[in-house]
mmCIF file with all atom_site columns, C-alpha atoms and ligand atoms in Angstrom:
data_model
loop_
_atom_site.group_PDB
_atom_site.id
_atom_site.type_symbol
_atom_site.label_atom_id
_atom_site.label_alt_id
_atom_site.label_comp_id
_atom_site.label_asym_id
_atom_site.label_entity_id
_atom_site.label_seq_id
_atom_site.pdbx_PDB_ins_code
_atom_site.Cartn_x
_atom_site.Cartn_y
_atom_site.Cartn_z
_atom_site.occupancy
_atom_site.B_iso_or_equiv
_atom_site.pdbx_formal_charge
_atom_site.auth_seq_id
_atom_site.auth_comp_id
_atom_site.auth_asym_id
_atom_site.auth_atom_id
_atom_site.pdbx_PDB_model_num
ATOM   1   C  CA  . MET A 1 1   ? 0.088  -0.027 0.303   1.00 0.00 ? 1   MET A CA  1
ATOM   2   C  CA  . ASP A 1 2   ? 1.296  3.612  -0.724  1.00 0.00 ? 2   ASP A CA  1
ATOM   3   C  CA  . ASN A 1 3   ? 1.412  6.070  1.813   1.00 0.00 ? 3   ASN A CA  1
ATOM   4   C  CA  . ILE A 1 4   ? 1.252  9.764  2.159   1.00 0.00 ? 4   ILE A CA  1
ATOM   5   C  CA  . LEU A 1 5   ? 3.752  10.323 4.743   1.00 0.00 ? 5   LEU A CA  1
ATOM   6   C  CA  . LYS A 1 6   ? 3.690  13.498 7.249   1.00 0.00 ? 6   LYS A CA  1
ATOM   7   C  CA  . ILE A 1 7   ? 6.177  16.392 6.582   1.00 0.00 ? 7   ILE A CA  1
ATOM   8   C  CA  . VAL A 1 8   ? 8.515  17.518 9.316   1.00 0.00 ? 8   VAL A CA  1
ATOM   9   C  CA  . LYS A 1 9   ? 8.402  21.336 9.858   1.00 0.00 ? 9   LYS A CA  1
ATOM   10  C  CA  . TYR A 1 10  ? 10.852 23.728 10.372  1.00 0.00 ? 10  TYR A CA  1
ATOM   11  C  CA  . PRO A 1 11  ? 12.071 24.193 13.570  1.00 0.00 ? 11  PRO A CA  1
ATOM   12  C  CA  . ASP A 1 12  ? 11.895 20.464 14.277  1.00 0.00 ? 12  ASP A CA  1
ATOM   13  C  CA  . LYS A 1 13  ? 15.313 19.279 14.924  1.00 0.00 ? 13  LYS A CA  1
ATOM   14  C  CA  . ILE A 1 14  ? 15.353 15.969 12.519  1.00 0.00 ? 14  ILE A CA  1
ATOM   15  C  CA  . LEU A 1 15  ? 15.893 18.882 9.793   1.00 0.00 ? 15  LEU A CA  1
ATOM   16  C  CA  . ARG A 1 16  ? 19.270 19.911 11.457  1.00 0.00 ? 16  ARG A CA  1
ATOM   17  C  CA  . GLU A 1 17  ? 20.758 16.420 11.497  1.00 0.00 ? 17  GLU A CA  1
ATOM   18  C  CA  . PRO A 1 18  ? 22.966 15.259 8.626   1.00 0.00 ? 18  PRO A CA  1
ATOM   19  C  CA  . SER A 1 19  ? 21.592 12.142 7.604   1.00 0.00 ? 19  SER A CA  1
ATOM   20  C  CA  . GLN A 1 20  ? 23.151 8.989  7.395   1.00 0.00 ? 20  GLN A CA  1
ATOM   21  C  CA  . VAL A 1 21  ? 25.230 7.092  4.685   1.00 0.00 ? 21  VAL A CA  1
ATOM   22  C  CA  . VAL A 1 22  ? 22.892 4.133  2.851   1.00 0.00 ? 22  VAL A CA  1
ATOM   23  C  CA  . SER A 1 23  ? 24.894 1.418  2.343   1.00 0.00 ? 23  SER A CA  1
ATOM   24  C  CA  . ARG A 1 24  ? 22.350 -0.386 0.247   1.00 0.00 ? 24  ARG A CA  1
ATOM   25  C  CA  . ILE A 1 25  ? 18.808 -0.125 -1.699  1.00 0.00 ? 25  ILE A CA  1
ATOM   26  C  CA  . THR A 1 26  ? 16.735 -2.565 -0.350  1.00 0.00 ? 26  THR A CA  1
ATOM   27  C  CA  . GLU A 1 27  ? 12.606 -3.417 -0.925  1.00 0.00 ? 27  GLU A CA  1
ATOM   28  C  CA  . LYS A 1 28  ? 12.681 -0.900 2.221   1.00 0.00 ? 28  LYS A CA  1
ATOM   29  C  CA  . GLU A 1 29  ? 14.497 2.062  0.304   1.00 0.00 ? 29  GLU A CA  1
ATOM   30  C  CA  . ILE A 1 30  ? 12.459 1.352  -2.790  1.00 0.00 ? 30  ILE A CA  1
ATOM   31  C  CA  . LYS A 1 31  ? 9.202  1.354  -0.817  1.00 0.00 ? 31  LYS A CA  1
ATOM   32  C  CA  . LEU A 1 32  ? 10.236 4.879  0.932   1.00 0.00 ? 32  LEU A CA  1
ATOM   33  C  CA  . PHE A 1 33  ? 11.474 6.364  -2.113  1.00 0.00 ? 33  PHE A CA  1
ATOM   34  C  CA  . GLN A 1 34  ? 7.745  5.613  -3.841  1.00 0.00 ? 34  GLN A CA  1
ATOM   35  C  CA  . ASP A 1 35  ? 5.882  7.040  -0.854  1.00 0.00 ? 35  ASP A CA  1
ATOM   36  C  CA  . MET A 1 36  ? 8.243  10.025 -0.939  1.00 0.00 ? 36  MET A CA  1
ATOM   37  C  CA  . LEU A 1 37  ? 7.435  10.661 -4.417  1.00 0.00 ? 37  LEU A CA  1
ATOM   38  C  CA  . LEU A 1 38  ? 3.823  10.258 -3.873  1.00 0.00 ? 38  LEU A CA  1
ATOM   39  C  CA  . THR A 1 39  ? 4.227  12.404 -0.542  1.00 0.00 ? 39  THR A CA  1
ATOM   40  C  CA  . MET A 1 40  ? 5.876  15.119 -2.258  1.00 0.00 ? 40  MET A CA  1
ATOM   41  C  CA  . ARG A 1 41  ? 3.362  15.054 -5.339  1.00 0.00 ? 41  ARG A CA  1
ATOM   42  C  CA  . HIS A 1 42  ? 0.628  15.158 -2.769  1.00 0.00 ? 42  HIS A CA  1
ATOM   43  C  CA  . PHE A 1 43  ? 2.032  18.632 -1.374  1.00 0.00 ? 43  PHE A CA  1
ATOM   44  C  CA  . SER A 1 44  ? 2.581  19.991 -5.037  1.00 0.00 ? 44  SER A CA  1
ATOM   45  C  CA  . GLY A 1 45  ? 6.604  19.740 -4.137  1.00 0.00 ? 45  GLY A CA  1
ATOM   46  C  CA  . ILE A 1 46  ? 9.401  18.910 -6.724  1.00 0.00 ? 46  ILE A CA  1
ATOM   47  C  CA  . GLY A 1 47  ? 11.608 17.478 -4.506  1.00 0.00 ? 47  GLY A CA  1
ATOM   48  C  CA  . LEU A 1 48  ? 11.602 15.810 -0.899  1.00 0.00 ? 48  LEU A CA  1
ATOM   49  C  CA  . ALA A 1 49  ? 14.678 14.561 1.312   1.00 0.00 ? 49  ALA A CA  1
ATOM   50  C  CA  . ALA A 1 50  ? 14.259 11.862 3.975   1.00 0.00 ? 50  ALA A CA  1
ATOM   51  C  CA  . PRO A 1 51  ? 14.847 13.819 6.917   1.00 0.00 ? 51  PRO A CA  1
ATOM   52  C  CA  . GLN A 1 52  ? 11.586 15.670 5.712   1.00 0.00 ? 52  GLN A CA  1
ATOM   53  C  CA  . VAL A 1 53  ? 9.557  12.614 6.522   1.00 0.00 ? 53  VAL A CA  1
ATOM   54  C  CA  . GLY A 1 54  ? 11.438 12.003 9.730   1.00 0.00 ? 54  GLY A CA  1
ATOM   55  C  CA  . ILE A 1 55  ? 14.383 9.552  8.441   1.00 0.00 ? 55  ILE A CA  1
ATOM   56  C  CA  . ASN A 1 56  ? 17.820 10.564 8.587   1.00 0.00 ? 56  ASN A CA  1
ATOM   57  C  CA  . GLN A 1 57  ? 19.070 8.755  5.349   1.00 0.00 ? 57  GLN A CA  1
ATOM   58  C  CA  . ARG A 1 58  ? 20.811 9.881  2.801   1.00 0.00 ? 58  ARG A CA  1
ATOM   59  C  CA  . LEU A 1 59  ? 17.427 9.303  0.248   1.00 0.00 ? 59  LEU A CA  1
ATOM   60  C  CA  . ILE A 1 60  ? 16.030 11.845 -2.061  1.00 0.00 ? 60  ILE A CA  1
ATOM   61  C  CA  . VAL A 1 61  ? 13.722 12.037 -4.541  1.00 0.00 ? 61  VAL A CA  1
ATOM   62  C  CA  . VAL A 1 62  ? 12.761 15.170 -7.245  1.00 0.00 ? 62  VAL A CA  1
ATOM   63  C  CA  . GLU A 1 63  ? 10.423 15.369 -10.236 1.00 0.00 ? 63  GLU A CA  1
ATOM   64  C  CA  . VAL A 1 64  ? 10.928 18.278 -12.634 1.00 0.00 ? 64  VAL A CA  1
ATOM   65  C  CA  . ASP A 1 65  ? 9.495  18.095 -16.266 1.00 0.00 ? 65  ASP A CA  1
ATOM   66  C  CA  . GLY A 1 66  ? 8.567  14.982 -15.838 1.00 0.00 ? 66  GLY A CA  1
ATOM   67  C  CA  . GLN A 1 67  ? 11.783 13.701 -14.945 1.00 0.00 ? 67  GLN A CA  1
ATOM   68  C  CA  . ILE A 1 68  ? 11.784 11.627 -11.897 1.00 0.00 ? 68  ILE A CA  1
ATOM   69  C  CA  . LEU A 1 69  ? 14.922 11.137 -9.801  1.00 0.00 ? 69  LEU A CA  1
ATOM   70  C  CA  . LYS A 1 70  ? 15.230 8.613  -7.019  1.00 0.00 ? 70  LYS A CA  1
ATOM   71  C  CA  . LEU A 1 71  ? 18.584 9.037  -5.496  1.00 0.00 ? 71  LEU A CA  1
ATOM   72  C  CA  . ALA A 1 72  ? 20.951 7.685  -2.373  1.00 0.00 ? 72  ALA A CA  1
ATOM   73  C  CA  . ASN A 1 73  ? 23.596 9.336  -1.065  1.00 0.00 ? 73  ASN A CA  1
ATOM   74  C  CA  . PRO A 1 74  ? 23.710 12.227 -3.805  1.00 0.00 ? 74  PRO A CA  1
ATOM   75  C  CA  . GLU A 1 75  ? 27.149 13.837 -3.992  1.00 0.00 ? 75  GLU A CA  1
ATOM   76  C  CA  . VAL A 1 76  ? 27.994 17.469 -6.067  1.00 0.00 ? 76  VAL A CA  1
ATOM   77  C  CA  . ILE A 1 77  ? 31.105 16.496 -8.252  1.00 0.00 ? 77  ILE A CA  1
ATOM   78  C  CA  . LYS A 1 78  ? 30.756 19.519 -10.583 1.00 0.00 ? 78  LYS A CA  1
ATOM   79  C  CA  . ALA A 1 79  ? 28.953 22.654 -10.482 1.00 0.00 ? 79  ALA A CA  1
ATOM   80  C  CA  . GLN A 1 80  ? 29.330 25.464 -12.914 1.00 0.00 ? 80  GLN A CA  1
ATOM   81  C  CA  . GLY A 1 81  ? 27.361 28.986 -13.150 1.00 0.00 ? 81  GLY A CA  1
ATOM   82  C  CA  . LYS A 1 82  ? 25.136 30.604 -10.730 1.00 0.00 ? 82  LYS A CA  1
ATOM   83  C  CA  . GLU A 1 83  ? 21.813 31.785 -10.760 1.00 0.00 ? 83  GLU A CA  1
ATOM   84  C  CA  . GLN A 1 84  ? 19.357 33.134 -8.406  1.00 0.00 ? 84  GLN A CA  1
ATOM   85  C  CA  . MET A 1 85  ? 15.918 32.411 -7.583  1.00 0.00 ? 85  MET A CA  1
ATOM   86  C  CA  . GLU A 1 86  ? 12.975 32.418 -4.907  1.00 0.00 ? 86  GLU A CA  1
ATOM   87  C  CA  . GLU A 1 87  ? 12.787 28.900 -3.297  1.00 0.00 ? 87  GLU A CA  1
ATOM   88  C  CA  . GLY A 1 88  ? 10.235 27.141 -1.014  1.00 0.00 ? 88  GLY A CA  1
ATOM   89  C  CA  . CYS A 1 89  ? 10.134 24.304 0.958   1.00 0.00 ? 89  CYS A CA  1
ATOM   90  C  CA  . LEU A 1 90  ? 7.557  22.085 2.286   1.00 0.00 ? 90  LEU A CA  1
ATOM   91  C  CA  . SER A 1 91  ? 8.863  21.857 5.456   1.00 0.00 ? 91  SER A CA  1
ATOM   92  C  CA  . ALA A 1 92  ? 8.917  25.461 5.865   1.00 0.00 ? 92  ALA A CA  1
ATOM   93  C  CA  . PRO A 1 93  ? 5.063  26.568 4.306   1.00 0.00 ? 93  PRO A CA  1
ATOM   94  C  CA  . GLY A 1 94  ? 4.740  29.985 3.460   1.00 0.00 ? 94  GLY A CA  1
ATOM   95  C  CA  . ILE A 1 95  ? 8.192  31.341 3.176   1.00 0.00 ? 95  ILE A CA  1
ATOM   96  C  CA  . LEU A 1 96  ? 10.211 32.118 0.106   1.00 0.00 ? 96  LEU A CA  1
ATOM   97  C  CA  . VAL A 1 97  ? 13.770 32.637 0.018   1.00 0.00 ? 97  VAL A CA  1
ATOM   98  C  CA  . ASN A 1 98  ? 16.127 34.331 -2.783  1.00 0.00 ? 98  ASN A CA  1
ATOM   99  C  CA  . ILE A 1 99  ? 19.155 31.818 -2.954  1.00 0.00 ? 99  ILE A CA  1
ATOM   100 C  CA  . GLU A 1 100 ? 21.926 31.949 -5.676  1.00 0.00 ? 100 GLU A CA  1
ATOM   101 C  CA  . ARG A 1 101 ? 23.112 28.440 -6.737  1.00 0.00 ? 101 ARG A CA  1
ATOM   102 C  CA  . PRO A 1 102 ? 25.448 26.861 -9.579  1.00 0.00 ? 102 PRO A CA  1
ATOM   103 C  CA  . TYR A 1 103 ? 23.501 26.727 -12.687 1.00 0.00 ? 103 TYR A CA  1
ATOM   104 C  CA  . GLU A 1 104 ? 24.559 23.207 -13.653 1.00 0.00 ? 104 GLU A CA  1
ATOM   105 C  CA  . ILE A 1 105 ? 25.885 20.364 -11.908 1.00 0.00 ? 105 ILE A CA  1
ATOM   106 C  CA  . ILE A 1 106 ? 27.168 16.800 -12.126 1.00 0.00 ? 106 ILE A CA  1
ATOM   107 C  CA  . VAL A 1 107 ? 25.857 14.960 -9.219  1.00 0.00 ? 107 VAL A CA  1
ATOM   108 C  CA  . ARG A 1 108 ? 27.044 11.062 -8.379  1.00 0.00 ? 108 ARG A CA  1
ATOM   109 C  CA  . ALA A 1 109 ? 24.767 8.579  -6.379  1.00 0.00 ? 109 ALA A CA  1
ATOM   110 C  CA  . LEU A 1 110 ? 23.347 5.317  -5.844  1.00 0.00 ? 110 LEU A CA  1
ATOM   111 C  CA  . ASN A 1 111 ? 20.074 4.622  -8.000  1.00 0.00 ? 111 ASN A CA  1
ATOM   112 C  CA  . GLU A 1 112 ? 17.431 1.970  -7.209  1.00 0.00 ? 112 GLU A CA  1
ATOM   113 C  CA  . GLU A 1 113 ? 19.028 -0.641 -8.806  1.00 0.00 ? 113 GLU A CA  1
ATOM   114 C  CA  . ASN A 1 114 ? 22.149 -0.085 -6.589  1.00 0.00 ? 114 ASN A CA  1
ATOM   115 C  CA  . LYS A 1 115 ? 24.187 1.362  -9.198  1.00 0.00 ? 115 LYS A CA  1
ATOM   116 C  CA  . ILE A 1 116 ? 26.525 4.131  -9.151  1.00 0.00 ? 116 ILE A CA  1
ATOM   117 C  CA  . VAL A 1 117 ? 25.308 6.844  -11.623 1.00 0.00 ? 117 VAL A CA  1
ATOM   118 C  CA  . GLU A 1 118 ? 26.297 10.512 -12.712 1.00 0.00 ? 118 GLU A CA  1
ATOM   119 C  CA  . ILE A 1 119 ? 23.451 12.774 -13.368 1.00 0.00 ? 119 ILE A CA  1
ATOM   120 C  CA  . SER A 1 120 ? 23.833 15.959 -15.456 1.00 0.00 ? 120 SER A CA  1
ATOM   121 C  CA  . ALA A 1 121 ? 21.526 18.785 -14.541 1.00 0.00 ? 121 ALA A CA  1
ATOM   122 C  CA  . LYS A 1 122 ? 20.805 22.559 -14.901 1.00 0.00 ? 122 LYS A CA  1
ATOM   123 C  CA  . GLY A 1 123 ? 18.290 25.158 -14.233 1.00 0.00 ? 123 GLY A CA  1
ATOM   124 C  CA  . LEU A 1 124 ? 15.419 24.033 -11.589 1.00 0.00 ? 124 LEU A CA  1
ATOM   125 C  CA  . LEU A 1 125 ? 16.217 20.190 -11.799 1.00 0.00 ? 125 LEU A CA  1
ATOM   126 C  CA  . ALA A 1 126 ? 20.049 21.521 -10.528 1.00 0.00 ? 126 ALA A CA  1
ATOM   127 C  CA  . ARG A 1 127 ? 18.447 23.805 -7.823  1.00 0.00 ? 127 ARG A CA  1
ATOM   128 C  CA  . ALA A 1 128 ? 15.863 20.999 -6.711  1.00 0.00 ? 128 ALA A CA  1
ATOM   129 C  CA  . ILE A 1 129 ? 18.929 18.490 -6.261  1.00 0.00 ? 129 ILE A CA  1
ATOM   130 C  CA  . LEU A 1 130 ? 20.955 20.848 -4.664  1.00 0.00 ? 130 LEU A CA  1
ATOM   131 C  CA  . HIS A 1 131 ? 18.143 21.940 -2.062  1.00 0.00 ? 131 HIS A CA  1
ATOM   132 C  CA  . GLU A 1 132 ? 17.553 18.292 -1.314  1.00 0.00 ? 132 GLU A CA  1
ATOM   133 C  CA  . ILE A 1 133 ? 21.253 17.848 -0.734  1.00 0.00 ? 133 ILE A CA  1
ATOM   134 C  CA  . ASP A 1 134 ? 20.929 20.313 1.593   1.00 0.00 ? 134 ASP A CA  1
ATOM   135 C  CA  . HIS A 1 135 ? 18.392 18.818 3.686   1.00 0.00 ? 135 HIS A CA  1
ATOM   136 C  CA  . LEU A 1 136 ? 20.580 15.703 3.846   1.00 0.00 ? 136 LEU A CA  1
ATOM   137 C  CA  . ASN A 1 137 ? 23.327 18.120 5.694   1.00 0.00 ? 137 ASN A CA  1
ATOM   138 C  CA  . GLY A 1 138 ? 20.890 19.633 7.787   1.00 0.00 ? 138 GLY A CA  1
ATOM   139 C  CA  . LYS A 1 139 ? 20.847 22.513 6.361   1.00 0.00 ? 139 LYS A CA  1
ATOM   140 C  CA  . THR A 1 140 ? 17.207 24.564 4.954   1.00 0.00 ? 140 THR A CA  1
ATOM   141 C  CA  . ILE A 1 141 ? 16.447 27.517 3.023   1.00 0.00 ? 141 ILE A CA  1
ATOM   142 C  CA  . ILE A 1 142 ? 16.139 29.437 6.617   1.00 0.00 ? 142 ILE A CA  1
ATOM   143 C  CA  . ASP A 1 143 ? 19.671 29.394 6.691   1.00 0.00 ? 143 ASP A CA  1
ATOM   144 C  CA  . TYR A 1 144 ? 19.899 31.338 3.454   1.00 0.00 ? 144 TYR A CA  1
ATOM   145 C  CA  . MET A 1 145 ? 17.625 34.167 4.877   1.00 0.00 ? 145 MET A CA  1
ATOM   146 C  CA  . THR A 1 146 ? 18.957 37.470 5.728   1.00 0.00 ? 146 THR A CA  1
ATOM   147 C  CA  . LEU A 1 147 ? 19.022 38.337 9.351   1.00 0.00 ? 147 LEU A CA  1
ATOM   148 C  CA  . LEU A 1 148 ? 16.528 41.077 8.633   1.00 0.00 ? 148 LEU A CA  1
ATOM   149 C  CA  . LYS A 1 149 ? 14.158 38.163 7.186   1.00 0.00 ? 149 LYS A CA  1
ATOM   150 C  CA  . LYS A 1 150 ? 14.839 35.652 9.850   1.00 0.00 ? 150 LYS A CA  1
ATOM   151 C  CA  . LEU A 1 151 ? 13.777 38.040 12.267  1.00 0.00 ? 151 LEU A CA  1
ATOM   152 C  CA  . ARG A 1 152 ? 10.694 39.007 10.766  1.00 0.00 ? 152 ARG A CA  1
ATOM   153 C  CA  . PHE A 1 153 ? 9.874  35.205 10.415  1.00 0.00 ? 153 PHE A CA  1
ATOM   154 C  CA  . ASN A 1 154 ? 10.576 34.932 14.072  1.00 0.00 ? 154 ASN A CA  1
ATOM   155 C  CA  . LEU A 1 155 ? 8.572  37.783 14.950  1.00 0.00 ? 155 LEU A CA  1
ATOM   156 C  CA  . THR A 1 156 ? 5.501  36.467 12.598  1.00 0.00 ? 156 THR A CA  1
ATOM   157 C  CA  . ASN A 1 157 ? 5.974  33.320 14.325  1.00 0.00 ? 157 ASN A CA  1
ATOM   158 C  CA  . LYS A 1 158 ? 5.734  34.492 17.769  1.00 0.00 ? 158 LYS A CA  1
ATOM   159 C  CA  . LEU A 1 159 ? 2.435  36.732 16.983  1.00 0.00 ? 159 LEU A CA  1
ATOM   160 C  CA  . LYS A 1 160 ? 1.123  33.662 15.244  1.00 0.00 ? 160 LYS A CA  1
ATOM   161 C  CA  . ARG A 1 161 ? 1.861  31.566 18.818  1.00 0.00 ? 161 ARG A CA  1
ATOM   162 C  CA  . ARG A 1 162 ? 0.267  34.453 20.647  1.00 0.00 ? 162 ARG A CA  1
ATOM   163 C  CA  . GLU A 1 163 ? -2.992 34.190 18.451  1.00 0.00 ? 163 GLU A CA  1
HETATM 164 ZN ZN1 . ZN  B 2 .   ? 13.083 21.746 1.325   1.00 0.00 ? 1   ZN  B ZN1 1
#
């Protein structure tokens, strides 16, 4: 059975923890990839990392322009160019942060068939992969916010809690 998983939200500390390397893809990881993909689509995201569903393992799913990637231990081996764009995150609803990232990347990872693959990506696909790799390192879009924006966000949160 397929499941829509619960998404962990900022400031949950699970999102701060670096995730663990996956030694092998088994039925369990394949099922998790599928559930993550469904969950991502359900919430209209273009990427999701395992820590966002409470599992600190280096697993990500990304779907951009019909291209679906399910990757374990993704690692950037080459990056070039740069581009700024506003990014959102399913773990930080309602927040958009302008982030500069490489425009083009090559990523090495383990795929669903336990094969090491190298993937070239650019533009939005590259950005989505880099965003998810950040999650595996305990980093979120909040870390890219300016101090002013952070203060405003924290203030907004406090006001909300008071209501
Ligand atoms: Zn995110």
